[in-house]
mmCIF file of C-alpha atoms in Angstrom:
data_model
loop_
_atom_site.group_PDB
_atom_site.id
_atom_site.type_symbol
_atom_site.label_atom_id
_atom_site.label_comp_id
_atom_site.label_asym_id
_atom_site.label_seq_id
_atom_site.Cartn_x
_atom_site.Cartn_y
_atom_site.Cartn_z
ATOM 1 C CA MET A 1014 10.363 -16.396 52.012
ATOM 2 C CA THR A 1015 9.408 -15.769 55.615
ATOM 3 C CA ASP A 1016 6.224 -16.645 57.393
ATOM 4 C CA THR A 1017 5.617 -12.949 58.012
ATOM 5 C CA ALA A 1018 3.805 -12.696 54.663
ATOM 6 C CA THR A 1019 0.761 -14.560 56.003
ATOM 7 C CA PRO A 1020 -1.925 -12.883 58.129
ATOM 8 C CA ASP A 1021 -1.399 -15.231 61.081
ATOM 9 C CA ALA A 1022 2.389 -14.944 61.006
ATOM 10 C CA PRO A 1023 4.359 -13.642 63.972
ATOM 11 C CA ALA A 1024 5.961 -10.235 63.949
ATOM 12 C CA PRO A 1025 9.287 -9.840 62.104
ATOM 13 C CA GLY A 1026 12.115 -11.304 64.117
ATOM 14 C CA ALA A 1027 9.733 -13.607 65.956
ATOM 15 C CA THR A 1028 9.807 -17.346 65.558
ATOM 16 C CA ALA A 1029 7.454 -19.492 63.544
ATOM 17 C CA PRO A 1030 7.581 -23.219 62.897
ATOM 18 C CA ASN A 1031 8.341 -24.266 59.331
ATOM 19 C CA ALA A 1032 7.181 -27.481 57.702
ATOM 20 C CA ALA A 1033 10.031 -29.417 59.315
ATOM 21 C CA GLY A 1034 9.118 -28.129 62.775
ATOM 22 C CA ALA A 1035 12.265 -25.974 63.172
ATOM 23 C CA GLN A 1036 11.912 -22.380 64.279
ATOM 24 C CA ARG A 1037 12.445 -19.754 61.565
ATOM 25 C CA GLN A 1038 14.116 -16.617 62.790
ATOM 26 C CA VAL A 1039 15.411 -13.442 61.226
ATOM 27 C CA LEU A 1040 16.971 -11.331 63.950
ATOM 28 C CA LEU A 1041 18.486 -7.930 63.336
ATOM 29 C CA GLN A 1042 21.781 -7.723 65.230
ATOM 30 C CA LYS A 1043 23.320 -4.474 63.972
ATOM 31 C CA ILE A 1044 22.682 -1.699 61.438
ATOM 32 C CA TYR A 1045 25.531 0.530 60.329
ATOM 33 C CA VAL A 1046 26.757 2.759 57.514
ATOM 34 C CA LYS A 1047 29.519 0.809 55.809
ATOM 35 C CA ASP A 1048 30.438 3.587 53.373
ATOM 36 C CA ALA A 1049 29.077 6.970 52.338
ATOM 37 C CA SER A 1050 30.253 9.552 49.862
ATOM 38 C CA LEU A 1051 29.079 12.823 48.397
ATOM 39 C CA GLU A 1052 30.431 14.708 45.419
ATOM 40 C CA VAL A 1053 29.359 18.191 44.338
ATOM 41 C CA PRO A 1054 31.531 18.758 41.249
ATOM 42 C CA LEU A 1055 29.948 22.100 40.262
ATOM 43 C CA ALA A 1056 30.087 23.797 43.671
ATOM 44 C CA PRO A 1057 29.626 26.680 44.216
ATOM 45 C CA GLN A 1058 28.165 27.518 40.757
ATOM 46 C CA VAL A 1059 25.477 24.844 41.088
ATOM 47 C CA PHE A 1060 23.824 26.858 43.875
ATOM 48 C CA THR A 1061 23.253 29.820 41.527
ATOM 49 C CA LYS A 1062 21.336 27.743 38.955
ATOM 50 C CA GLN A 1063 17.620 26.989 38.853
ATOM 51 C CA TRP A 1064 17.059 23.732 40.750
ATOM 52 C CA GLN A 1065 15.129 21.291 38.558
ATOM 53 C CA PRO A 1066 17.308 18.181 38.553
ATOM 54 C CA GLN A 1067 16.806 14.872 36.849
ATOM 55 C CA LEU A 1068 17.445 12.138 39.398
ATOM 56 C CA ASP A 1069 18.865 8.713 38.693
ATOM 57 C CA VAL A 1070 18.597 6.226 41.564
ATOM 58 C CA GLN A 1071 20.547 2.971 41.447
ATOM 59 C CA VAL A 1072 20.083 0.238 44.057
ATOM 60 C CA ASN A 1073 22.155 -2.878 44.623
ATOM 61 C CA THR A 1074 22.211 -5.509 47.345
ATOM 62 C CA GLU A 1075 24.869 -7.948 48.427
ATOM 63 C CA ALA A 1076 24.694 -10.691 51.041
ATOM 64 C CA LYS A 1077 27.692 -12.370 52.603
ATOM 65 C CA PRO A 1078 27.578 -15.234 55.107
ATOM 66 C CA LEU A 1079 29.433 -14.650 58.358
ATOM 67 C CA GLU A 1080 30.156 -17.098 61.185
ATOM 68 C CA GLY A 1081 27.369 -19.438 62.226
ATOM 69 C CA ASP A 1082 23.896 -18.237 61.252
ATOM 70 C CA ALA A 1083 25.032 -14.621 60.792
ATOM 71 C CA LEU A 1084 24.588 -12.842 57.495
ATOM 72 C CA GLN A 1085 25.803 -9.410 56.425
ATOM 73 C CA VAL A 1086 23.547 -7.649 53.939
ATOM 74 C CA VAL A 1087 24.709 -4.446 52.260
ATOM 75 C CA LEU A 1088 22.240 -2.164 50.495
ATOM 76 C CA ALA A 1089 24.018 0.300 48.192
ATOM 77 C CA VAL A 1090 22.014 3.308 47.026
ATOM 78 C CA THR A 1091 23.490 5.773 44.537
ATOM 79 C CA VAL A 1092 21.676 8.970 43.571
ATOM 80 C CA THR A 1093 22.897 11.176 40.738
ATOM 81 C CA ALA A 1094 21.249 14.583 40.257
ATOM 82 C CA LYS A 1095 21.838 16.276 36.912
ATOM 83 C CA LEU A 1096 21.050 19.757 35.687
ATOM 84 C CA GLY A 1097 20.985 19.203 31.956
ATOM 85 C CA GLU A 1098 24.148 17.251 31.189
ATOM 86 C CA GLU A 1099 26.041 18.446 34.275
ATOM 87 C CA VAL A 1100 26.191 16.458 37.514
ATOM 88 C CA ALA A 1101 24.930 18.611 40.385
ATOM 89 C CA PHE A 1102 25.648 15.954 42.998
ATOM 90 C CA LEU A 1103 26.390 12.292 43.320
ATOM 91 C CA VAL A 1104 25.707 10.628 46.645
ATOM 92 C CA GLU A 1105 26.188 7.013 47.624
ATOM 93 C CA ALA A 1106 25.456 5.177 50.848
ATOM 94 C CA GLN A 1107 26.150 1.573 51.684
ATOM 95 C CA GLN A 1108 23.799 0.732 54.528
ATOM 96 C CA ALA A 1109 24.661 -2.614 56.083
ATOM 97 C CA GLY A 1110 23.111 -4.930 58.582
ATOM 98 C CA ILE A 1111 24.075 -8.072 60.399
ATOM 99 C CA PHE A 1112 21.241 -10.551 60.685
ATOM 100 C CA THR A 1113 20.876 -13.928 62.343
ATOM 101 C CA VAL A 1114 18.955 -16.202 59.969
ATOM 102 C CA ARG A 1115 17.902 -19.607 61.356
ATOM 103 C CA GLY A 1116 15.508 -22.391 60.507
ATOM 104 C CA PHE A 1117 15.252 -21.863 56.760
ATOM 105 C CA THR A 1118 15.801 -25.307 55.289
ATOM 106 C CA GLN A 1119 15.494 -24.368 51.620
ATOM 107 C CA PRO A 1120 18.317 -22.325 50.029
ATOM 108 C CA GLU A 1121 15.679 -20.403 48.022
ATOM 109 C CA GLU A 1122 14.023 -19.241 51.250
ATOM 110 C CA LYS A 1123 17.295 -18.015 52.743
ATOM 111 C CA ALA A 1124 18.132 -16.262 49.448
ATOM 112 C CA ALA A 1125 14.763 -14.496 49.513
ATOM 113 C CA VAL A 1126 15.380 -13.337 53.092
ATOM 114 C CA ALA A 1127 18.801 -11.955 52.092
ATOM 115 C CA ALA A 1128 17.636 -10.361 48.839
ATOM 116 C CA ALA A 1129 14.229 -8.966 49.825
ATOM 117 C CA TYR A 1130 13.381 -9.071 53.527
ATOM 118 C CA CYS A 1131 16.685 -7.687 54.841
ATOM 119 C CA PRO A 1132 16.946 -4.862 52.249
ATOM 120 C CA ASN A 1133 13.373 -3.867 53.138
ATOM 121 C CA LEU A 1134 14.557 -3.403 56.736
ATOM 122 C CA LEU A 1135 17.707 -1.504 55.693
ATOM 123 C CA PHE A 1136 16.129 0.864 53.164
ATOM 124 C CA PRO A 1137 14.651 3.411 55.608
ATOM 125 C CA PHE A 1138 18.093 3.823 57.172
ATOM 126 C CA ALA A 1139 19.755 4.228 53.761
ATOM 127 C CA ARG A 1140 17.089 6.744 52.723
ATOM 128 C CA GLU A 1141 17.777 8.772 55.872
ATOM 129 C CA THR A 1142 21.555 8.668 55.291
ATOM 130 C CA ILE A 1143 21.146 9.839 51.676
ATOM 131 C CA ALA A 1144 18.688 12.598 52.642
ATOM 132 C CA ASP A 1145 20.979 13.841 55.410
ATOM 133 C CA LEU A 1146 24.045 13.991 53.132
ATOM 134 C CA VAL A 1147 22.120 15.828 50.399
ATOM 135 C CA GLN A 1148 20.702 18.373 52.830
ATOM 136 C CA ARG A 1149 24.095 18.946 54.524
ATOM 137 C CA ALA A 1150 25.539 19.621 51.067
ATOM 138 C CA GLY A 1151 23.151 22.573 50.770
ATOM 139 C CA PHE A 1152 20.534 21.058 48.474
ATOM 140 C CA PRO A 1153 16.758 20.888 49.027
ATOM 141 C CA GLN A 1154 15.332 17.894 50.862
ATOM 142 C CA LEU A 1155 15.483 14.634 48.909
ATOM 143 C CA LEU A 1156 12.854 11.998 49.645
ATOM 144 C CA LEU A 1157 13.491 8.659 47.993
ATOM 145 C CA GLN A 1158 10.342 6.731 47.206
ATOM 146 C CA PRO A 1159 9.826 3.306 48.807
ATOM 147 C CA ILE A 1160 11.227 0.325 46.925
ATOM 148 C CA ASN A 1161 9.509 -3.047 46.697
ATOM 149 C CA PHE A 1162 12.454 -5.407 47.151
ATOM 150 C CA ASP A 1163 10.139 -8.424 47.020
ATOM 151 C CA ALA A 1164 9.080 -7.487 43.474
ATOM 152 C CA LEU A 1165 12.690 -6.762 42.467
ATOM 153 C CA TYR A 1166 13.774 -10.171 43.745
ATOM 154 C CA LEU A 1167 10.974 -11.920 41.845
ATOM 155 C CA GLU A 1168 11.980 -10.017 38.683
ATOM 156 C CA HIS A 1169 15.565 -11.151 39.204
ATOM 157 C CA LEU A 1170 14.423 -14.776 39.555
ATOM 158 C CA GLN A 1171 12.296 -14.561 36.399
ATOM 159 C CA ARG A 1172 15.206 -13.109 34.382
ATOM 160 C CA ALA A 1173 17.535 -15.832 35.682
ATOM 161 C CA ARG A 1174 15.026 -18.551 34.757
ATOM 162 C CA ALA A 1175 14.512 -17.042 31.292
ATOM 163 C CA GLN A 1176 18.271 -16.953 30.691
ATOM 164 C CA ALA A 1177 18.633 -20.548 31.875
ATOM 165 C CA ALA A 1178 15.832 -21.633 29.525
ATOM 166 C CA THR A 1179 17.405 -19.907 26.508
ATOM 167 C CA PRO A 1180 19.822 -22.241 24.741
ATOM 168 C CA ALA A 1181 23.310 -20.890 24.205
ATOM 169 C CA PRO A 1182 24.139 -20.108 20.554
ATOM 170 C CA ALA A 1183 26.267 -22.720 18.866
ATOM 171 C CA ASN A 1184 29.684 -21.655 17.660
ATOM 172 C CA SER A 1185 30.093 -22.188 13.948
ATOM 173 C CA VAL A 1186 33.413 -22.788 12.319
ATOM 174 C CA ASN A 1187 33.855 -22.064 8.611
#
């Protein structure tokens, strides 16, 4: 991924030589909310009920190359709070960032930057957006727990490798 994982690595966004001698850089250019929505289908009755919700948190990332070395990464976080079978609220935020990514010669390295490093930078902003929307809707404070995007990316790679290693079933004709 990036050289920032080693103890002697430069700070994020700084440059470090890779094996080919080129400078690796991941520079944050812009962070913005691409989309946000909040639904409270049971309002106002939901505010008269005892508040012990079951939370479901869904996270998705998407990376799209832009001009030159620019990359847009979008982190989508959806939180659904249910009281029993009823949805108390549903909130979604798409936190986006534009990054300059240079000096990564291997496609796997650039993919890891887009799928793990950039979402790690975006998540605190998405968490704040979600928490603000939930609180403005009249609900108690919501603190999303940190997410290890590096581990999620490695899981994704392992699943993809396992699927590639599994032979496709042969079609039989009778």
